[in-house]
Short mmCIF file of C-alpha atoms and ligand atoms in Angstrom, two decimals:
data_model
loop_
_atom_site.label_atom_id
_atom_site.label_comp_id
_atom_site.label_asym_id
_atom_site.label_seq_id
_atom_site.Cartn_x
_atom_site.Cartn_y
_atom_site.Cartn_z
CA MET G 1 109.28 135.02 128.46
CA THR G 2 112.03 133.15 130.90
CA GLY G 3 113.14 129.49 131.02
CA ILE G 4 113.64 128.70 127.35
CA ASP G 5 116.09 126.12 126.20
CA ILE G 6 116.53 126.86 122.91
CA CYS G 7 115.33 129.76 120.60
CA VAL G 8 115.54 129.20 116.62
CA ARG G 9 115.73 132.51 115.26
CA ASN G 10 115.47 133.42 111.56
CA ALA G 11 113.61 130.30 110.58
CA ARG G 12 111.55 129.71 107.09
CA LEU G 13 108.91 127.15 107.44
CA ARG G 14 106.95 125.62 105.07
CA ARG G 15 104.29 126.49 103.01
CA ARG G 16 104.30 130.10 105.13
CA GLY G 17 106.16 132.32 101.88
CA ASP G 18 109.15 134.54 103.07
CA ALA G 19 108.08 135.56 106.58
CA LEU G 20 110.60 134.23 109.13
CA VAL G 21 109.87 133.41 112.57
CA ASP G 22 111.56 132.35 115.70
CA VAL G 23 110.78 128.95 117.44
CA ALA G 24 110.84 128.99 121.22
CA ILE G 25 111.67 125.63 122.91
CA ALA G 26 111.10 124.54 126.57
CA GLY G 27 110.95 121.64 128.44
CA GLY G 28 110.90 119.56 125.45
CA ARG G 29 108.08 121.49 123.64
CA ILE G 30 107.75 124.33 121.35
CA VAL G 31 106.37 126.98 123.56
CA ALA G 32 106.35 130.04 121.28
CA LEU G 33 106.57 130.73 117.40
CA GLY G 34 106.66 134.19 115.65
CA PRO G 35 108.28 136.99 114.14
CA ALA G 36 111.34 138.36 116.51
CA LEU G 37 110.35 136.75 119.95
CA ASP G 38 111.29 138.52 122.70
CA VAL G 39 112.85 135.76 124.82
CA THR G 40 115.97 134.83 126.47
CA ALA G 41 117.22 131.57 125.66
CA ARG G 42 120.24 129.04 127.23
CA GLU G 43 121.03 128.55 123.31
CA GLU G 44 120.22 130.49 120.43
CA ILE G 45 120.21 128.96 116.76
CA ASP G 46 120.20 131.67 113.57
CA ALA G 47 118.92 129.31 111.03
CA ASP G 48 119.70 132.20 108.41
CA GLY G 49 116.34 132.08 106.81
CA ASN G 50 116.73 128.66 105.78
CA LEU G 51 114.17 125.88 106.51
CA VAL G 52 113.00 124.32 110.02
CA THR G 53 110.75 121.57 109.72
CA GLU G 54 109.98 118.67 111.77
CA SER G 55 112.35 115.84 112.17
CA TYR G 56 112.12 113.11 109.97
CA VAL G 57 110.57 110.05 111.05
CA ASN G 58 111.45 106.28 109.61
CA PRO G 59 108.35 104.03 109.72
CA HIS G 60 110.17 100.89 108.08
CA LEU G 61 113.48 99.52 108.85
CA HIS G 62 114.85 96.17 109.20
CA LEU G 63 117.35 97.12 111.87
CA CYS G 64 118.42 93.47 113.18
CA LYS G 65 119.98 92.77 109.40
CA VAL G 66 121.75 96.23 108.77
CA TRP G 67 125.28 95.59 107.31
CA THR G 68 124.67 91.98 106.81
CA LEU G 69 125.15 91.72 103.02
CA PRO G 70 128.81 91.09 103.26
CA MET G 71 128.09 87.72 105.23
CA MET G 72 126.42 86.22 102.59
CA ALA G 73 126.51 85.29 98.98
CA GLU G 74 124.22 87.20 96.51
CA GLU G 75 121.66 84.51 95.70
CA ALA G 76 119.37 86.21 97.81
CA LEU G 77 119.39 89.53 96.36
CA LYS G 78 119.66 88.16 92.62
CA SER G 79 116.47 85.86 93.92
CA TYR G 80 114.55 89.00 95.42
CA ARG G 81 115.43 90.87 92.17
CA ALA G 82 113.57 88.10 89.85
CA PRO G 83 111.34 89.08 87.05
CA GLY G 84 107.82 90.24 88.12
CA MET G 85 108.93 89.94 92.08
CA ALA G 86 107.84 85.97 91.47
CA ARG G 87 110.67 84.62 93.66
CA THR G 88 110.55 86.89 96.96
CA ALA G 89 109.57 83.95 99.15
CA SER G 90 112.93 82.09 98.35
CA ALA G 91 114.93 85.13 98.61
CA ILE G 92 113.64 85.30 102.32
CA ASP G 93 114.63 81.67 102.92
CA LEU G 94 118.39 82.42 101.19
CA ALA G 95 118.69 85.62 103.36
CA SER G 96 117.68 83.90 106.51
CA LYS G 97 120.89 81.76 106.49
CA VAL G 98 122.53 84.25 108.06
CA LYS G 99 120.50 84.14 111.30
CA ALA G 100 121.86 81.24 112.12
CA SER G 101 125.16 83.10 113.55
CA TYR G 102 122.81 85.83 114.92
CA ASP G 103 124.37 86.86 118.05
CA ALA G 104 123.16 90.16 119.80
CA SER G 105 127.13 90.91 120.30
CA TRP G 106 127.77 92.08 116.82
CA ILE G 107 124.10 92.99 115.73
CA ILE G 108 124.56 95.67 118.36
CA PRO G 109 127.02 97.72 116.68
CA ASN G 110 125.77 97.26 113.30
CA ALA G 111 122.75 98.65 114.77
CA ARG G 112 123.74 101.37 116.56
CA ARG G 113 126.02 102.50 113.30
CA ALA G 114 122.41 102.54 111.90
CA VAL G 115 120.92 104.62 114.36
CA ALA G 116 123.62 106.94 114.59
CA LEU G 117 123.51 108.06 111.05
CA ALA G 118 119.71 108.21 111.16
CA ALA G 119 120.32 111.10 113.94
CA LEU G 120 122.67 112.37 111.58
CA TYR G 121 120.47 112.71 108.52
CA GLY G 122 118.09 114.35 111.06
CA SER G 123 115.77 110.92 112.11
CA THR G 124 114.20 111.35 115.36
CA HIS G 125 111.81 108.39 115.56
CA ILE G 126 112.40 104.92 114.04
CA ARG G 127 109.82 101.89 113.61
CA ALA G 128 112.62 99.13 113.66
CA PHE G 129 112.04 95.30 113.05
CA ALA G 130 113.74 92.52 114.62
CA ASP G 131 113.37 89.12 113.28
CA VAL G 132 111.83 86.49 115.62
CA ASP G 133 112.22 82.88 114.41
CA ALA G 134 113.66 79.32 115.03
CA LYS G 135 117.13 80.67 113.78
CA ALA G 136 117.29 83.98 114.84
CA ARG G 137 115.80 83.32 118.20
CA LEU G 138 115.76 86.33 120.47
CA GLU G 139 119.20 87.65 119.22
CA GLY G 140 117.96 90.12 116.93
CA ILE G 141 115.45 91.50 119.29
CA LYS G 142 117.64 91.42 122.31
CA ALA G 143 120.00 93.66 120.13
CA VAL G 144 117.26 96.39 119.06
CA LEU G 145 115.99 96.60 122.20
CA ALA G 146 119.34 97.37 123.94
CA VAL G 147 119.83 100.12 121.00
CA ARG G 148 116.40 101.35 121.70
CA GLU G 149 117.47 102.47 125.36
CA GLU G 150 120.97 103.68 124.17
CA PHE G 151 118.96 105.73 121.99
CA ARG G 152 116.16 106.86 123.99
CA GLY G 153 115.44 110.68 123.77
CA ILE G 154 117.57 110.83 120.42
CA VAL G 155 116.38 108.63 118.38
CA ASP G 156 113.35 106.91 119.36
CA LEU G 157 112.91 103.22 118.32
CA GLN G 158 109.41 101.62 118.31
CA VAL G 159 110.95 97.76 118.50
CA VAL G 160 108.61 95.51 115.97
CA ALA G 161 108.97 91.59 117.01
CA PHE G 162 108.51 90.51 113.53
CA ALA G 163 107.86 86.84 112.58
CA GLN G 164 109.82 87.31 109.41
CA ASP G 165 109.86 83.71 108.40
CA GLY G 166 106.08 83.17 109.03
CA LEU G 167 103.95 81.32 112.08
CA ALA G 168 102.79 78.18 110.53
CA ARG G 169 105.61 77.67 108.29
CA GLU G 170 108.33 78.31 111.20
CA ARG G 171 107.78 75.92 114.39
CA GLY G 172 108.11 77.58 117.57
CA ALA G 173 107.93 81.28 116.51
CA ASP G 174 104.80 81.75 118.12
CA ARG G 175 106.22 81.06 121.46
CA LEU G 176 109.23 83.42 120.13
CA MET G 177 107.09 85.91 119.68
CA ARG G 178 105.36 85.60 122.87
CA ASP G 179 108.79 86.15 124.34
CA ALA G 180 110.03 88.91 122.44
CA MET G 181 106.73 90.98 123.52
CA ALA G 182 107.10 90.19 126.99
CA LEU G 183 111.07 91.39 126.71
CA GLY G 184 109.39 94.54 125.62
CA ALA G 185 108.80 95.11 122.37
CA ASP G 186 106.66 97.89 120.94
CA VAL G 187 104.95 96.60 118.32
CA VAL G 188 103.74 92.98 117.03
CA GLY G 189 104.84 92.29 113.40
CA GLY G 190 103.35 89.89 110.99
CA ILE G 191 104.14 88.82 107.54
CA PRO G 192 100.89 86.80 106.51
CA TRP G 193 101.30 86.42 102.66
CA ILE G 194 104.25 84.07 103.28
CA GLU G 195 102.58 81.72 104.42
CA ALA G 196 101.32 78.54 102.39
CA GLY G 197 97.73 79.53 101.29
CA ALA G 198 94.95 81.60 102.64
CA ALA G 199 93.84 79.63 105.82
CA ASP G 200 97.15 79.62 107.23
CA ALA G 201 97.59 83.55 106.48
CA GLN G 202 94.20 84.20 108.11
CA ALA G 203 95.23 82.49 111.01
CA HIS G 204 98.57 84.33 111.27
CA VAL G 205 96.90 87.60 111.18
CA GLY G 206 94.73 86.35 113.78
CA PHE G 207 97.67 85.30 115.95
CA CYS G 208 99.46 88.84 115.61
CA PHE G 209 96.15 90.65 117.00
CA ASP G 210 95.68 88.22 119.66
CA LEU G 211 99.15 89.23 120.94
CA ALA G 212 98.79 92.89 120.37
CA ALA G 213 95.69 92.67 122.25
CA GLN G 214 97.45 91.13 125.01
CA PHE G 215 100.04 93.37 125.30
CA GLY G 216 98.15 96.33 124.45
CA LYS G 217 100.34 97.23 121.08
CA ASP G 218 99.65 97.96 117.61
CA VAL G 219 100.50 95.85 114.95
CA SER G 220 102.76 96.39 111.92
CA MET G 221 102.39 93.87 109.00
CA LEU G 222 104.54 93.29 105.46
CA LEU G 223 101.65 92.43 103.13
CA ASP G 224 101.79 91.37 99.74
CA ASP G 225 105.38 92.02 98.69
CA VAL G 226 105.57 89.56 95.86
CA GLY G 227 104.04 90.01 91.95
CA ASP G 228 100.84 88.38 92.24
CA PRO G 229 97.32 89.71 91.75
CA ASN G 230 95.89 86.88 93.84
CA MET G 231 97.88 88.04 97.31
CA ARG G 232 94.94 89.64 99.39
CA THR G 233 96.53 89.67 102.72
CA LEU G 234 96.12 93.50 102.91
CA GLU G 235 92.50 93.18 102.65
CA MET G 236 92.99 90.33 105.34
CA MET G 237 94.58 92.72 107.83
CA ALA G 238 92.33 95.67 107.30
CA ALA G 239 89.10 93.58 107.77
CA GLU G 240 90.79 91.91 111.04
CA ALA G 241 91.60 95.55 112.27
CA VAL G 242 87.83 96.46 111.96
CA ARG G 243 86.57 92.97 113.57
CA ARG G 244 88.93 93.98 116.65
CA GLY G 245 88.47 97.54 116.83
CA TRP G 246 91.97 98.20 116.38
CA GLN G 247 91.52 101.09 113.84
CA GLY G 248 94.52 103.60 113.22
CA ARG G 249 96.36 100.89 114.93
CA ALA G 250 97.41 98.20 112.11
CA LEU G 251 100.17 99.73 110.39
CA ALA G 252 100.64 98.06 106.54
CA HIS G 253 104.24 97.83 104.69
CA HIS G 254 105.08 96.86 101.01
CA CYS G 255 101.57 96.08 99.43
CA ARG G 256 103.13 96.05 96.22
CA ALA G 257 100.84 93.22 95.04
CA MET G 258 98.30 95.80 94.64
CA ALA G 259 99.79 97.38 91.69
CA LEU G 260 98.60 94.38 89.68
CA TYR G 261 94.90 94.64 91.04
CA PRO G 262 92.14 95.13 88.83
CA GLN G 263 90.07 98.28 89.21
CA PRO G 264 87.24 96.83 91.19
CA VAL G 265 89.41 95.01 93.53
CA PHE G 266 91.37 97.91 94.42
CA ALA G 267 88.15 100.27 94.76
CA GLU G 268 86.83 97.56 97.25
CA LEU G 269 90.55 97.89 99.11
CA VAL G 270 90.52 101.64 99.34
CA GLY G 271 87.36 101.66 100.96
CA LEU G 272 88.44 99.13 103.69
CA LEU G 273 91.75 100.80 104.32
CA ARG G 274 89.47 104.07 105.16
CA SER G 275 87.29 102.09 107.80
CA ALA G 276 90.03 100.43 109.37
CA ARG G 277 92.34 103.92 109.12
CA VAL G 278 95.28 101.80 107.84
CA SER G 279 98.18 103.82 107.03
CA VAL G 280 100.49 102.56 104.37
CA VAL G 281 104.44 102.44 103.94
CA SER G 282 106.09 102.12 100.32
CA ASP G 283 109.73 101.70 100.03
CA PRO G 284 109.64 101.89 96.06
CA HIS G 285 113.59 101.77 95.91
CA THR G 286 113.63 98.35 97.11
CA GLY G 287 111.56 96.82 94.64
CA PRO G 288 110.15 97.31 91.23
CA LEU G 289 106.56 97.08 92.25
CA HIS G 290 105.04 99.38 94.51
CA ALA G 291 101.61 100.37 96.26
CA ARG G 292 99.28 102.81 94.35
CA VAL G 293 100.76 105.56 96.18
CA ARG G 294 99.09 108.38 94.62
CA GLU G 295 95.75 106.42 94.22
CA LEU G 296 95.68 105.88 97.78
CA MET G 297 96.60 109.50 98.71
CA ASP G 298 93.75 110.88 96.52
CA ALA G 299 91.52 108.40 98.20
CA GLY G 300 92.48 109.99 101.38
CA ILE G 301 94.61 107.38 102.81
CA ASN G 302 97.85 108.30 104.80
CA VAL G 303 100.60 107.14 102.96
CA CYS G 304 104.50 107.66 104.07
CA LEU G 305 107.91 105.97 102.95
CA GLY G 306 110.27 104.25 104.61
CA GLN G 307 114.07 103.40 104.33
CA ASP G 308 113.52 99.43 104.43
CA ASP G 309 116.87 98.07 104.10
CA ILE G 310 120.37 98.94 104.63
CA CYS G 311 122.88 96.92 103.25
CA ASP G 312 121.64 93.61 104.23
CA ALA G 313 120.30 90.67 101.34
CA TYR G 314 117.48 92.94 99.82
CA TYR G 315 118.98 95.81 99.27
CA PRO G 316 123.12 97.06 98.85
CA PHE G 317 122.54 100.87 99.61
CA GLY G 318 120.88 103.00 102.26
CA ARG G 319 122.00 105.37 104.69
CA ASN G 320 119.49 105.97 106.96
CA SER G 321 118.64 109.22 105.39
CA MET G 322 114.98 110.06 104.69
CA PRO G 323 115.55 113.02 102.18
CA GLU G 324 117.33 110.53 100.08
CA VAL G 325 114.42 107.92 100.65
CA ALA G 326 112.22 110.82 99.15
CA PHE G 327 114.78 111.85 96.49
CA LEU G 328 114.54 108.01 95.21
CA ALA G 329 110.53 108.20 95.31
CA ALA G 330 110.26 111.35 93.35
CA HIS G 331 111.69 109.45 90.18
CA LEU G 332 110.57 105.92 90.74
CA LEU G 333 106.87 107.68 91.56
CA TRP G 334 107.59 110.10 89.14
CA MET G 335 106.53 112.85 91.43
CA THR G 336 108.77 115.87 90.42
CA ALA G 337 106.25 118.63 90.40
CA ARG G 338 106.78 121.03 93.20
CA ASP G 339 103.72 120.40 95.18
CA GLU G 340 104.23 116.56 94.91
CA ILE G 341 107.85 117.32 96.06
CA GLU G 342 106.10 119.10 99.26
CA THR G 343 103.82 115.73 99.39
CA LEU G 344 106.99 113.70 99.18
CA TYR G 345 108.36 115.76 102.46
CA ASP G 346 105.35 115.14 104.37
CA MET G 347 105.81 111.36 103.48
CA ILE G 348 108.61 111.59 105.20
CA THR G 349 107.88 113.87 108.68
CA VAL G 350 104.09 114.42 109.41
CA ALA G 351 102.16 111.15 107.37
CA PRO G 352 104.75 108.21 109.46
CA ALA G 353 104.57 110.20 112.52
CA ARG G 354 100.60 109.90 112.23
CA ALA G 355 101.21 106.26 110.72
CA MET G 356 103.15 105.28 114.00
CA ASN G 357 101.06 107.06 116.10
CA ILE G 358 103.55 109.48 117.81
CA ALA G 359 102.22 111.52 120.23
CA ASP G 360 101.98 115.46 119.68
CA PHE G 361 104.36 115.72 116.64
CA GLY G 362 104.36 118.90 114.41
CA LEU G 363 105.76 122.20 114.18
CA ALA G 364 103.09 124.11 116.32
CA VAL G 365 102.88 125.44 119.81
CA GLY G 366 102.41 122.82 122.01
CA ALA G 367 103.96 119.95 120.23
CA ALA G 368 106.81 117.75 121.21
CA ALA G 369 110.03 120.06 119.71
CA HIS G 370 110.82 117.33 117.20
CA LEU G 371 113.08 119.55 114.60
CA VAL G 372 115.71 120.05 112.01
CA VAL G 373 117.68 123.33 110.96
CA LEU G 374 118.80 122.83 107.50
CA ASP G 375 121.00 124.57 105.01
CA GLN G 376 118.38 124.87 102.03
CA ARG G 377 115.69 127.48 101.82
CA ASP G 378 113.13 124.67 99.94
CA VAL G 379 112.41 121.23 99.93
CA VAL G 380 113.44 121.20 96.42
CA ASP G 381 116.91 121.62 97.39
CA VAL G 382 116.60 119.55 100.61
CA LEU G 383 115.50 116.80 98.55
CA ARG G 384 118.54 117.68 95.39
CA PHE G 385 121.40 117.81 98.07
CA HIS G 386 120.32 115.52 100.55
CA ALA G 387 122.46 117.01 102.89
CA PRO G 388 122.58 116.21 106.88
CA PRO G 389 120.83 119.24 108.80
CA ARG G 390 123.00 121.65 110.19
CA CYS G 391 121.15 121.05 113.64
CA VAL G 392 118.75 118.15 114.89
CA ILE G 393 116.47 118.54 117.89
CA SER G 394 115.17 115.72 119.77
CA HIS G 395 113.01 116.14 122.61
CA GLY G 396 113.42 119.63 122.70
CA ARG G 397 117.32 119.43 123.09
CA CYS G 398 120.60 119.67 119.80
CA VAL G 399 121.37 116.10 118.90
CA ASP G 400 125.33 115.97 119.48
CA LEU G 401 126.17 115.73 115.91
CA ALA G 402 130.09 115.25 116.46
CA ARG G 403 129.10 112.10 118.60
CA MET G 404 126.63 110.62 116.20
CA ARG G 405 129.41 110.65 113.13
CA GLU G 406 132.00 108.98 115.83
CA LEU G 407 129.21 106.62 116.44
CA ALA G 408 128.23 106.25 112.75
CA GLY G 409 132.15 105.41 112.02
CA LEU G 410 132.38 108.58 110.08
CA HIS G 411 135.26 110.68 110.27
CA ALA G 412 135.50 114.25 111.17
ZN1 ZN C 501 111.01 95.53 104.49
#
């Protein structure tokens, strides 16, 4: 076989025992997979018997807000942490003050640093939220769209135009959301639970689906991110997805209130999620309540993990490392048995790829070549060290990790 761009030799694949294989890549795709492939490649990578897996996928990152925590007092962070998550809405209001000084010129370098870190830690795809409202105007979306172009083919960004401060409660946000989609955003982002009352929440959901239909895009919504068992906007979104024929195209984020739902309410919700083919993104490290991850998965719902925040009003840490997110989730969700750790690894690779409708994602012949070559032999060690991969392959090309370190502001 000729015309091979990269051949990864002696790769250990997940769930395949001790057998080592070679992975041949050409034209951005995996073209052959098997022991001791008889191919000549332009570039050979010896995995030395270590793991080679799909690259990481982050379905939830507030990219316009990264590294803004030093720009504000810590009241927002403290408010978000209030007992029972009862003051989330006021935390969002406090956090939104920083947006008065939003300007693409300083958001771009922050976002660039975060995306370079993502590449360094093996992520090739991110669903990136940018706030769209009267304070942020279109500065966040312009910045994130610029960074999308800069990293195209290295880290693919699905840019979400996100009505963070609401639509009914934020005058003019509807017009700005339309403008953001016209500028080239990839996904319509909503947050219906933040509106005052069910009627406004329903109108918010309806507006987002109208916009999604108009531009032919998927929907992503932050739902029920509050300690209130009566908050039911996940149900609203799923029902709307079914009504509109948008099954598999509406992604649910946070959904923390479901932790407080009585069992019959939860059971009914699960049925609805199944018919709407809604996937759920959980970020258990950024709040004390979280979606009922294991119960959802047991019921056949696709669940994945997201980074959520990096050094902003909601979370002070984060370095865009999905194995680090999985490591935190292992503790917070108490998923520490070997098969559960394998599941967590799925939740940062194939599960979010499915949730984000990324085409041809997977480690198989014919799939797009998005891979990481690691320095560990099993996923428990990958989570233990959550160190940068030895090599990151995106669209069939090795990512220049030295360049990514430089862009991330890390010294050699
Ligand atoms: Zn979030």
